[in-house]
Tab-separated table of C-alpha atoms and ligand atoms in Angstrom:
chain	number	residue	atom	x	y	z
A	1292	MET	CA	0.000	0.000	0.000
A	1293	GLU	CA	1.156	3.556	-0.775
A	1294	ASP	CA	1.970	6.135	1.869
A	1295	GLN	CA	-1.309	7.818	2.819
A	1296	LYS	CA	-0.870	11.564	2.240
A	1297	THR	CA	-2.420	14.036	4.663
A	1298	ALA	CA	-4.158	17.200	3.502
A	1299	LEU	CA	-0.812	18.991	3.390
A	1300	ASN	CA	0.947	16.244	1.498
A	1301	LEU	CA	2.914	14.965	4.465
A	1302	PRO	CA	2.692	11.173	4.560
A	1303	LEU	CA	0.538	10.141	7.517
A	1304	SER	CA	3.258	7.694	8.590
A	1305	GLU	CA	5.708	10.597	8.901
A	1306	ALA	CA	3.183	12.687	10.799
A	1307	ILE	CA	2.697	9.753	13.214
A	1308	THR	CA	6.475	9.453	13.719
A	1309	ILE	CA	6.877	13.176	14.442
A	1310	SER	CA	3.828	13.203	16.744
A	1311	ALA	CA	5.173	10.220	18.680
A	1312	GLN	CA	8.424	12.118	19.171
A	1313	ALA	CA	6.456	15.181	20.291
A	1314	ILE	CA	4.555	13.064	22.831
A	1315	GLY	CA	7.903	11.750	24.072
A	1316	GLU	CA	9.073	15.352	24.595
A	1317	VAL	CA	5.908	16.204	26.549
A	1318	MET	CA	6.388	13.122	28.746
A	1319	SER	CA	9.879	14.355	29.561
A	1320	GLY	CA	8.517	17.747	30.599
A	1321	ARG	CA	8.663	19.921	27.482
A	1322	SER	CA	5.776	22.123	26.381
A	1323	LEU	CA	4.046	20.889	23.227
A	1324	THR	CA	3.780	24.449	21.900
A	1325	GLU	CA	7.560	24.736	22.091
A	1326	VAL	CA	7.966	21.458	20.193
A	1327	LEU	CA	5.369	22.411	17.558
A	1328	ASP	CA	6.942	25.850	17.095
A	1329	GLN	CA	10.078	24.133	15.795
A	1330	LEU	CA	8.303	22.223	13.027
A	1331	ASP	CA	8.097	23.246	9.385
A	1332	ALA	CA	4.878	24.963	8.352
A	1333	HIS	CA	3.720	21.946	6.317
A	1334	GLU	CA	4.250	19.586	9.273
A	1335	ARG	CA	2.644	21.589	12.049
A	1336	PRO	CA	-1.127	21.316	11.443
A	1337	ILE	CA	-1.256	17.536	11.116
A	1338	VAL	CA	1.315	16.895	13.858
A	1339	GLN	CA	-0.573	19.218	16.201
A	1340	SER	CA	-3.835	17.481	15.426
A	1341	LEU	CA	-2.396	13.969	16.013
A	1342	SER	CA	-0.565	14.988	19.196
A	1343	PHE	CA	-3.558	16.826	20.662
A	1344	ASN	CA	-5.712	13.811	19.919
A	1345	ALA	CA	-3.190	11.456	21.564
A	1346	LEU	CA	-3.149	13.560	24.744
A	1347	ARG	CA	-6.929	13.942	24.862
A	1348	LYS	CA	-7.499	10.198	24.544
A	1349	TRP	CA	-4.656	9.269	26.885
A	1350	VAL	CA	-6.636	7.509	29.619
A	1351	ARG	CA	-8.364	5.155	27.190
A	1352	SER	CA	-5.315	4.544	24.968
A	1353	GLN	CA	-3.138	3.548	27.934
A	1354	GLU	CA	-5.893	1.231	29.148
A	1355	LEU	CA	-6.073	-0.475	25.763
A	1356	MET	CA	-2.318	-0.779	25.613
A	1357	ARG	CA	-2.234	-2.480	29.004
A	1358	GLN	CA	-5.047	-4.760	27.865
A	1359	PHE	CA	-3.206	-5.970	24.746
A	1360	ILE	CA	0.492	-5.805	25.681
A	1361	PRO	CA	1.539	-7.854	28.712
A	1362	LYS	CA	4.916	-6.114	29.090
A	1363	ALA	CA	5.341	-2.357	28.674
A	1364	PRO	CA	7.051	-1.624	25.318
A	1365	PRO	CA	10.042	0.742	24.983
A	1366	PRO	CA	8.958	4.400	25.349
A	1367	GLU	CA	9.250	5.298	21.653
A	1368	VAL	CA	6.990	2.382	20.686
A	1369	ALA	CA	4.537	3.251	23.465
A	1370	HIS	CA	4.383	6.854	22.245
A	1371	LEU	CA	3.759	5.743	18.684
A	1372	LEU	CA	1.024	3.402	19.858
A	1373	SER	CA	-0.534	6.207	21.920
A	1374	VAL	CA	-0.790	8.358	18.788
A	1375	ALA	CA	-2.126	5.474	16.690
A	1376	ILE	CA	-4.634	4.092	19.222
A	1377	ALA	CA	-6.020	7.581	19.770
A	1378	LEU	CA	-6.909	7.665	16.074
A	1379	PHE	CA	-9.254	4.707	16.633
A	1380	LEU	CA	-10.900	6.612	19.475
A	1381	GLN	CA	-11.825	9.690	17.444
A	1382	ASP	CA	-15.479	10.584	17.245
A	1383	SER	CA	-17.426	12.932	15.026
A	1384	THR	CA	-16.371	15.978	17.066
A	1385	ASP	CA	-12.678	15.270	16.484
A	1386	GLY	CA	-12.494	16.160	12.806
A	1387	LYS	CA	-10.827	13.977	10.242
A	1388	GLY	CA	-11.081	10.262	10.867
A	1389	TYR	CA	-8.979	7.582	9.153
A	1390	ALA	CA	-10.032	4.093	8.067
A	1391	SER	CA	-8.792	1.334	10.400
A	1392	HIS	CA	-6.595	-0.301	7.749
A	1393	THR	CA	-4.985	3.079	7.043
A	1394	ILE	CA	-4.161	3.624	10.717
A	1395	VAL	CA	-2.601	0.170	10.993
A	1396	ASP	CA	-0.659	0.418	7.748
A	1397	GLN	CA	0.657	3.939	8.324
A	1398	SER	CA	1.598	3.227	11.950
A	1399	VAL	CA	3.589	0.170	10.936
A	1400	ARG	CA	5.356	2.277	8.314
A	1401	ALA	CA	6.023	4.902	10.991
A	1402	CYS	CA	8.019	2.277	12.960
A	1403	GLY	CA	10.441	1.982	10.071
A	1404	LYS	CA	11.928	5.337	10.956
A	1405	TYR	CA	13.765	3.919	13.938
A	1406	ASP	CA	13.136	0.176	14.088
A	1407	LYS	CA	15.470	-2.057	12.128
A	1408	THR	CA	14.640	-5.248	14.003
A	1409	MET	CA	11.021	-5.732	12.992
A	1410	TYR	CA	10.148	-6.055	16.684
A	1411	ALA	CA	8.226	-2.798	16.791
A	1412	LYS	CA	6.557	-3.379	13.435
A	1413	GLY	CA	5.237	-6.751	14.515
A	1414	LEU	CA	4.057	-5.460	17.863
A	1415	VAL	CA	2.387	-2.339	16.468
A	1416	ASN	CA	0.673	-4.351	13.757
A	1417	ALA	CA	-0.653	-6.952	16.207
A	1418	VAL	CA	-1.785	-4.474	18.850
A	1419	LEU	CA	-3.489	-2.127	16.436
A	1420	ARG	CA	-5.412	-4.958	14.799
A	1421	LYS	CA	-6.772	-5.928	18.221
A	1422	VAL	CA	-7.527	-2.315	19.104
A	1423	SER	CA	-9.294	-1.917	15.782
A	1424	LEU	CA	-11.686	-4.727	16.672
A	1425	ALA	CA	-12.125	-3.592	20.274
A	1426	THR	CA	-12.991	-0.039	19.301
A	1427	GLN	CA	-15.646	-0.698	16.676
A	1428	PRO	CA	-18.413	1.852	17.305
A	1429	SER	CA	-20.852	-0.933	18.171
A	1430	GLU	CA	-18.478	-2.275	20.828
A	1431	TYR	CA	-17.333	0.928	22.370
A	1432	PRO	CA	-19.031	4.218	23.212
A	1433	PRO	CA	-16.823	7.037	21.908
A	1434	ASP	CA	-14.590	8.815	24.365
A	1435	PRO	CA	-16.138	7.436	27.554
A	1436	ILE	CA	-13.497	8.704	29.952
A	1437	PRO	CA	-12.464	12.283	30.541
A	1438	MET	CA	-8.924	13.279	29.810
A	1439	PHE	CA	-5.918	12.590	31.971
A	1440	VAL	CA	-5.171	14.870	34.910
A	1441	PRO	CA	-2.869	13.981	37.818
A	1442	PRO	CA	-4.503	12.864	41.106
A	1443	TRP	CA	-3.905	16.191	42.939
A	1444	TRP	CA	-5.587	18.055	40.066
A	1445	ARG	CA	-8.596	15.755	40.062
A	1446	ALA	CA	-8.864	16.099	43.872
A	1447	ASN	CA	-8.794	19.885	43.570
A	1448	LEU	CA	-11.651	19.846	41.034
A	1449	LYS	CA	-13.668	17.366	43.100
A	1450	ASN	CA	-13.253	19.447	46.263
A	1451	ASN	CA	-14.168	22.722	44.647
A	1452	TYR	CA	-16.742	21.595	42.081
A	1453	SER	CA	-18.400	18.508	43.520
A	1454	LYS	CA	-21.202	18.644	40.923
A	1455	GLN	CA	-19.326	19.886	37.858
A	1456	TRP	CA	-15.874	18.309	38.104
A	1457	GLN	CA	-16.590	15.522	35.612
A	1458	SER	CA	-18.261	17.782	33.107
A	1459	ILE	CA	-15.264	20.117	33.332
A	1460	LEU	CA	-12.993	17.243	32.316
A	1461	PHE	CA	-15.356	16.053	29.566
A	1462	THR	CA	-15.498	19.557	28.138
A	1463	GLN	CA	-11.736	19.882	28.255
A	1464	ALA	CA	-11.237	16.525	26.522
A	1465	ARG	CA	-13.101	17.797	23.465
A	1466	ARG	CA	-11.660	19.721	20.574
A	1467	ALA	CA	-11.932	23.443	21.353
A	1468	PRO	CA	-14.045	25.448	18.900
A	1469	LEU	CA	-12.581	28.150	16.682
A	1470	ILE	CA	-13.545	31.542	18.100
A	1471	LEU	CA	-12.653	34.811	16.461
A	1472	ARG	CA	-12.393	38.372	17.655
A	1473	VAL	CA	-13.309	40.882	14.984
A	1474	ASN	CA	-11.042	43.930	14.904
A	1475	GLN	CA	-13.574	46.731	15.442
A	1476	LYS	CA	-11.110	49.198	13.957
A	1477	GLN	CA	-11.582	47.502	10.613
A	1478	TYR	CA	-15.024	45.857	10.609
A	1479	SER	CA	-18.150	45.557	12.672
A	1480	ARG	CA	-19.018	41.991	13.613
A	1481	GLU	CA	-21.911	42.033	11.114
A	1482	GLN	CA	-19.684	43.300	8.304
A	1483	TYR	CA	-17.150	40.572	8.966
A	1484	GLN	CA	-19.853	37.924	9.075
A	1485	SER	CA	-20.856	39.006	5.565
A	1486	LEU	CA	-17.264	38.486	4.426
A	1487	LEU	CA	-17.289	35.038	5.994
A	1488	ASP	CA	-20.597	34.261	4.261
A	1489	GLU	CA	-19.082	35.257	0.917
A	1490	ALA	CA	-16.135	32.960	1.619
A	1491	GLY	CA	-18.557	30.130	2.425
A	1492	ILE	CA	-17.551	30.002	6.116
A	1493	ALA	CA	-20.463	29.624	8.534
A	1494	SER	CA	-20.349	31.701	11.729
A	1495	SER	CA	-22.549	32.772	14.600
A	1496	ALA	CA	-22.178	35.635	17.065
A	1497	ILE	CA	-21.514	34.886	20.738
A	1498	GLU	CA	-23.385	37.753	22.361
A	1499	SER	CA	-22.425	37.368	26.005
A	1500	LEU	CA	-20.821	35.220	28.645
A	1501	ALA	CA	-21.920	35.014	32.288
A	1502	GLY	CA	-24.101	38.074	31.667
A	1503	PHE	CA	-21.243	40.197	30.268
A	1504	ALA	CA	-21.456	41.448	26.680
A	1505	LEU	CA	-19.101	40.115	24.008
A	1506	PRO	CA	-19.371	42.594	21.134
A	1507	ASP	CA	-16.665	41.080	18.908
A	1508	ALA	CA	-16.874	37.297	19.270
A	1509	LEU	CA	-17.735	34.888	16.449
A	1510	LEU	CA	-17.980	31.119	16.643
A	1511	ILE	CA	-16.882	29.148	13.567
A	1512	PRO	CA	-18.502	25.717	13.966
A	1513	ASN	CA	-16.405	24.116	11.195
A	1514	PRO	CA	-12.878	25.389	11.864
A	1515	VAL	CA	-10.748	26.552	8.951
A	1516	PRO	CA	-7.050	27.483	8.792
A	1517	VAL	CA	-6.452	31.175	9.539
A	1518	SER	CA	-5.137	31.581	5.992
A	1519	ASP	CA	-8.725	31.006	4.778
A	1520	LEU	CA	-10.162	33.782	6.964
A	1521	PRO	CA	-10.881	36.949	4.943
A	1522	GLY	CA	-8.390	39.707	5.748
A	1523	PHE	CA	-6.591	37.719	8.458
A	1524	TYR	CA	-3.105	38.892	7.427
A	1525	GLY	CA	-4.358	42.471	7.147
A	1526	GLY	CA	-5.529	42.348	10.769
A	1527	ALA	CA	-9.286	42.000	10.265
A	1528	VAL	CA	-9.631	39.298	12.862
A	1529	SER	CA	-7.798	37.294	15.551
A	1530	VAL	CA	-8.235	33.856	17.030
A	1531	GLN	CA	-9.141	34.336	20.713
A	1532	ASP	CA	-11.308	32.369	23.086
A	1533	SER	CA	-14.552	34.071	24.101
A	1534	GLY	CA	-13.586	33.859	27.799
A	1535	ALA	CA	-10.423	35.835	27.043
A	1536	GLN	CA	-12.420	38.461	25.131
A	1537	LEU	CA	-14.128	39.679	28.294
A	1538	ALA	CA	-10.958	41.323	29.589
A	1539	ALA	CA	-10.842	44.326	27.278
A	1540	SER	CA	-14.449	45.416	27.726
A	1541	LEU	CA	-14.306	44.950	31.521
A	1542	LEU	CA	-11.478	47.509	31.621
A	1543	THR	CA	-13.576	50.042	29.590
A	1544	PRO	CA	-10.570	51.636	27.845
A	1545	ASN	CA	-10.786	55.161	26.442
A	1546	SER	CA	-8.391	57.288	24.451
A	1547	SER	CA	-7.191	59.365	27.414
A	1548	ASP	CA	-6.186	56.302	29.463
A	1549	LEU	CA	-2.651	55.253	30.284
A	1550	ILE	CA	-2.924	51.468	30.561
A	1551	LEU	CA	-0.453	48.889	31.811
A	1552	ASP	CA	-0.795	45.356	30.477
A	1553	ALA	CA	1.477	43.846	33.108
A	1554	CYS	CA	1.869	40.320	31.671
A	1555	SER	CA	1.200	40.832	28.024
A	1556	ALA	CA	2.636	38.169	25.688
A	1557	PRO	CA	1.509	37.112	23.149
A	1558	GLY	CA	-0.488	40.334	23.197
A	1559	GLY	CA	-4.027	39.075	22.563
A	1560	LYS	CA	-5.616	41.245	25.253
A	1561	THR	CA	-3.245	44.184	24.608
A	1562	ALA	CA	-4.425	44.196	21.012
A	1563	HIS	CA	-8.088	43.934	21.956
A	1564	LEU	CA	-7.766	46.964	24.257
A	1565	LEU	CA	-6.139	48.914	21.425
A	1566	GLU	CA	-8.869	47.865	19.009
A	1567	LEU	CA	-11.429	49.379	21.391
A	1568	ALA	CA	-9.618	52.665	22.121
A	1569	ASP	CA	-6.524	54.633	21.046
A	1570	CYS	CA	-5.196	54.552	24.585
A	1571	GLN	CA	-1.623	54.955	25.733
A	1572	MET	CA	-0.419	51.425	26.336
A	1573	LEU	CA	2.567	49.908	28.076
A	1574	ALA	CA	2.751	46.187	27.327
A	1575	LEU	CA	5.174	44.564	29.769
A	1576	GLU	CA	6.545	41.038	29.435
A	1577	ILE	CA	9.200	39.155	31.392
A	1578	ASP	CA	10.040	36.623	28.682
A	1579	GLU	CA	12.188	38.356	26.084
A	1580	GLU	CA	11.537	35.683	23.459
A	1581	ARG	CA	7.778	36.172	23.720
A	1582	ILE	CA	8.074	39.907	23.048
A	1583	GLY	CA	8.387	39.114	19.340
A	1584	LYS	CA	4.904	37.586	19.484
A	1585	ILE	CA	3.411	40.810	20.901
A	1586	ASN	CA	5.107	42.846	18.191
A	1587	GLY	CA	3.977	40.388	15.520
A	1588	ASN	CA	0.357	40.667	16.637
A	1589	LEU	CA	0.444	44.470	16.854
A	1590	ASP	CA	1.952	44.654	13.358
A	1591	ARG	CA	-0.565	42.284	11.808
A	1592	LEU	CA	-3.474	44.114	13.450
A	1593	ARG	CA	-2.100	47.543	12.402
A	1594	LEU	CA	-2.134	48.750	16.003
A	1595	ARG	CA	1.303	50.309	16.243
A	1596	SER	CA	1.573	53.992	17.166
A	1597	GLU	CA	3.750	56.234	19.292
A	1598	LYS	CA	1.194	55.685	22.091
A	1599	VAL	CA	2.030	51.965	22.289
A	1600	LYS	CA	5.179	50.744	24.015
A	1601	VAL	CA	6.291	47.115	24.413
A	1602	LEU	CA	8.755	46.623	27.242
A	1603	HIS	CA	10.819	43.792	28.652
A	1604	GLY	CA	10.419	43.758	32.441
A	1605	ASP	CA	9.261	41.986	35.591
A	1606	ALA	CA	5.838	43.127	36.825
A	1607	SER	CA	6.636	42.028	40.370
A	1608	LYS	CA	9.397	44.666	40.481
A	1609	SER	CA	9.479	48.390	39.749
A	1610	SER	CA	12.932	48.727	38.124
A	1611	TRP	CA	11.360	49.264	34.656
A	1612	TRP	CA	8.815	51.860	35.851
A	1613	ASP	CA	9.200	55.615	35.198
A	1614	GLY	CA	6.879	56.553	38.081
A	1615	ALA	CA	3.866	57.580	35.954
A	1616	LEU	CA	0.722	56.171	37.580
A	1617	PHE	CA	-1.613	54.136	35.382
A	1618	ASP	CA	-5.340	54.752	34.909
A	1619	LYS	CA	-5.972	51.070	34.357
A	1620	ILE	CA	-3.996	47.883	34.811
A	1621	LEU	CA	-4.635	44.527	33.221
A	1622	LEU	CA	-2.990	41.782	35.260
A	1623	ASP	CA	-3.354	38.605	33.233
A	1624	ALA	CA	-1.191	36.697	35.655
A	1625	PRO	CA	1.050	33.683	35.034
A	1626	CYS	CA	-0.961	30.677	36.245
A	1627	SER	CA	-1.416	26.914	36.004
A	1628	ALA	CA	-3.479	27.354	32.801
A	1629	SER	CA	-5.839	24.684	34.138
A	1630	GLY	CA	-8.738	26.467	32.406
A	1631	ILE	CA	-7.346	26.203	28.877
A	1632	VAL	CA	-6.648	22.484	28.687
A	1633	ALA	CA	-8.974	22.074	25.692
A	1634	ARG	CA	-6.526	24.204	23.679
A	1635	HIS	CA	-3.383	22.952	25.449
A	1636	PRO	CA	-3.911	19.278	26.296
A	1637	ASP	CA	-0.264	18.877	27.358
A	1638	ILE	CA	-0.777	21.070	30.438
A	1639	PRO	CA	-2.034	18.321	32.810
A	1640	PHE	CA	1.054	16.257	31.920
A	1641	LEU	CA	3.452	19.100	32.705
A	1642	ARG	CA	2.029	20.808	35.776
A	1643	ARG	CA	3.100	19.861	39.320
A	1644	GLN	CA	1.150	20.630	42.473
A	1645	SER	CA	4.120	22.662	43.707
A	1646	ASP	CA	3.814	24.874	40.597
A	1647	VAL	CA	0.433	26.095	41.801
A	1648	VAL	CA	1.921	27.116	45.164
A	1649	ALA	CA	4.779	28.975	43.460
A	1650	LEU	CA	2.404	30.638	40.995
A	1651	GLN	CA	0.096	31.754	43.769
A	1652	LYS	CA	3.045	33.459	45.463
A	1653	LYS	CA	4.103	35.151	42.227
A	1654	GLN	CA	0.531	36.328	41.543
A	1655	ARG	CA	0.430	37.982	44.967
A	1656	GLU	CA	3.759	39.709	44.373
A	1657	ILE	CA	2.605	41.091	41.027
A	1658	LEU	CA	-0.788	42.163	42.423
A	1659	THR	CA	0.889	44.000	45.299
A	1660	GLN	CA	3.378	45.738	43.033
A	1661	ALA	CA	0.798	46.680	40.395
A	1662	TRP	CA	-1.493	48.270	43.004
A	1663	GLN	CA	1.295	50.760	43.890
A	1664	MET	CA	1.380	51.874	40.248
A	1665	LEU	CA	-2.356	52.554	39.923
A	1666	LYS	CA	-3.890	56.056	40.110
A	1667	PRO	CA	-6.499	56.801	42.781
A	1668	GLU	CA	-9.883	55.911	41.222
A	1669	GLY	CA	-8.008	53.641	38.787
A	1670	LEU	CA	-9.085	50.118	37.809
A	1671	LEU	CA	-7.146	46.877	38.150
A	1672	LEU	CA	-8.437	43.760	36.413
A	1673	TYR	CA	-7.004	40.498	37.761
A	1674	VAL	CA	-7.302	37.582	35.335
A	1675	THR	CA	-6.140	33.993	35.269
A	1676	CYS	CA	-6.908	31.173	32.843
A	1677	SER	CA	-7.257	28.787	35.771
A	1678	VAL	CA	-10.111	26.878	37.384
A	1679	PHE	CA	-8.291	26.459	40.698
A	1680	PRO	CA	-9.681	28.855	43.362
A	1681	GLU	CA	-6.120	29.160	44.737
A	1682	GLU	CA	-5.374	31.293	41.677
A	1683	GLY	CA	-8.796	32.920	41.468
A	1684	GLU	CA	-11.293	33.784	44.174
A	1685	ASN	CA	-8.873	33.025	47.035
A	1686	GLN	CA	-6.427	35.535	45.581
A	1687	ALA	CA	-9.108	38.193	45.171
A	1688	VAL	CA	-10.258	37.728	48.781
A	1689	TRP	CA	-6.662	37.845	50.033
A	1690	PHE	CA	-5.980	40.987	48.013
A	1691	ALA	CA	-9.074	42.813	49.274
A	1692	GLN	CA	-8.100	41.944	52.872
A	1693	GLN	CA	-4.590	43.340	52.332
A	1694	HIS	CA	-5.777	46.554	50.684
A	1695	THR	CA	-8.560	48.400	52.426
A	1696	ASN	CA	-8.622	50.904	49.538
A	1697	ALA	CA	-9.535	48.124	47.061
A	1698	LEU	CA	-13.227	48.212	46.131
A	1699	ARG	CA	-14.485	45.136	44.292
A	1700	LEU	CA	-16.600	45.912	41.242
A	1701	ASP	CA	-18.903	43.639	39.272
A	1702	ALA	CA	-16.952	41.011	37.270
A	1703	PRO	CA	-17.588	37.430	36.133
A	1704	GLY	CA	-15.560	35.734	38.892
A	1705	GLN	CA	-14.915	32.066	38.054
A	1706	LEU	CA	-15.918	30.987	34.548
A	1707	LEU	CA	-15.841	27.233	34.102
A	1708	PRO	CA	-15.040	25.811	30.660
A	1709	THR	CA	-18.021	25.222	28.358
A	1710	GLU	CA	-18.421	24.413	24.684
A	1711	VAL	CA	-17.870	28.065	23.778
A	1712	ASN	CA	-15.352	29.261	26.338
A	1713	ASP	CA	-12.274	28.249	28.245
A	1714	GLY	CA	-12.056	28.518	32.035
A	1715	PHE	CA	-11.065	31.996	33.261
A	1716	TYR	CA	-11.168	33.937	36.491
A	1717	TYR	CA	-11.913	37.685	36.595
A	1718	ALA	CA	-11.869	40.116	39.532
A	1719	LEU	CA	-12.105	43.891	39.076
A	1720	PHE	CA	-10.872	46.364	41.693
A	1721	LYS	CA	-11.195	50.130	41.926
A	1722	LYS	CA	-8.667	52.095	43.975
A	1723	ASN	CA	-10.502	54.192	46.508
A	1724	GLY	CA	-8.793	57.468	47.411
A	1725	ARG	CA	-4.991	57.195	47.876
B	262	SAM	C1	-1.389	34.361	30.725
B	262	SAM	S1	-0.049	34.906	29.818
B	262	SAM	C2	-0.639	36.447	29.195
B	262	SAM	C3	-1.511	36.329	27.981
B	262	SAM	C4	-1.766	37.669	27.343
B	262	SAM	N1	-2.317	38.618	28.289
B	262	SAM	C5	-2.704	37.571	26.155
B	262	SAM	O1	-3.918	37.772	26.316
B	262	SAM	O2	-2.237	37.299	25.049
B	262	SAM	C6	1.035	35.441	31.061
B	262	SAM	C7	2.306	36.113	30.543
B	262	SAM	O3	2.954	36.705	31.667
B	262	SAM	C8	4.336	36.592	31.506
B	262	SAM	N2	4.927	36.779	32.857
B	262	SAM	C9	5.115	35.845	33.814
B	262	SAM	N3	5.647	36.407	34.906
B	262	SAM	C10	5.775	37.725	34.641
B	262	SAM	C11	6.288	38.825	35.381
B	262	SAM	N4	6.750	38.679	36.620
B	262	SAM	N5	6.288	40.043	34.795
B	262	SAM	C12	5.811	40.211	33.533
B	262	SAM	N6	5.346	39.205	32.779
B	262	SAM	C13	5.317	37.974	33.337
B	262	SAM	C14	4.511	35.222	30.891
B	262	SAM	O4	5.767	35.109	30.253
B	262	SAM	C15	3.329	35.177	29.920
B	262	SAM	O5	3.722	35.651	28.665
């Protein structure tokens, strides 16, 4: 049989090999985004899709492997099998499915890249044939088990969300929808929807979330590559979860504001604020390498001006600060990212319980520092993409206790992940007097 080509002309067997290597990197502690960023453009989409699928179906694929292989295979074979078995577990919400014989054939070919002994080929062939029979739709309900999270993570969810913890994991095990943010500087949402209609791309407006308006959000039920989106490279639109889109409107930016985006890369929320108002903006970021991403986004969205400054610096310190108080501060703090697992399924494999403790400490340091830099009557929006209260409500309560001049305003609080949004936490504070 010939090599099965994927949509981008990369043989599926090669995509399986590269994905298995990517899974190996994640298992040794490396972020999948970092691994994917190093791939060629023609490799990335299919490798991302196979690797995401492998991580989302991890619980079931490992179970099947244990069922059919008495002795654990070498790691590189196990990783390849994880990618391949996950392909049998895809359901209609997962996008492209492959015929069983194609999965078996291409996975066996994928072994050839490193196996000269035939051991792996024989094993992969035998196991996948058994898995193929065991996962026939009539035998097996699709995706019956939520995705992998470590025991401490599961315990945290159970403790804090006794009724919803399973549905949180089910939601996060599904493929995240494509959600766009229309650049109001270029198009109204309705105008952009017309462009999508003309391009044959279906869309629907997401009007609000948790009672807060979302003026720019569009859901694309059948995702397309960004290159197919009208005007994408001219800055007409960005890919941004609807939960993340609440930040800019909660801060109510206007053109006379001096705003600090304290933790800004890759600049999604910075850009949204600038799309809503020609404010003076200082986008701060501690990771020098990620500053290029902020600049790239501002360039693509045509949001550069002398009022916008991107700066390398640590928001928990003041060494970078010129002393000018800010009208508004967006503090989108570093966090566990436990709310965005649907878009980053490697996170549960990488995070340690001790990370949450360290992050909580860092969040407090940044909150405390940022408050000193805010004008009286100014607004500070604290955001995390976490579902752990340690990084959300507990922090807001702690902060309000520490600062008697902090008045809590109406904000969504904890948003749990749903089909149209990731999990975020929002608290809004106004500085009373001095
Ligand atoms: C949640 S991400 C921000 C996402 C961004 N606001 C957006 O919407 O595109 C947090 C960012 O904070 C940065 N960061 C972490 N610690 C920081 C610190 N002490 N000072 C400034 N930036 C920090 C991280 O490198 C990361 O880029």
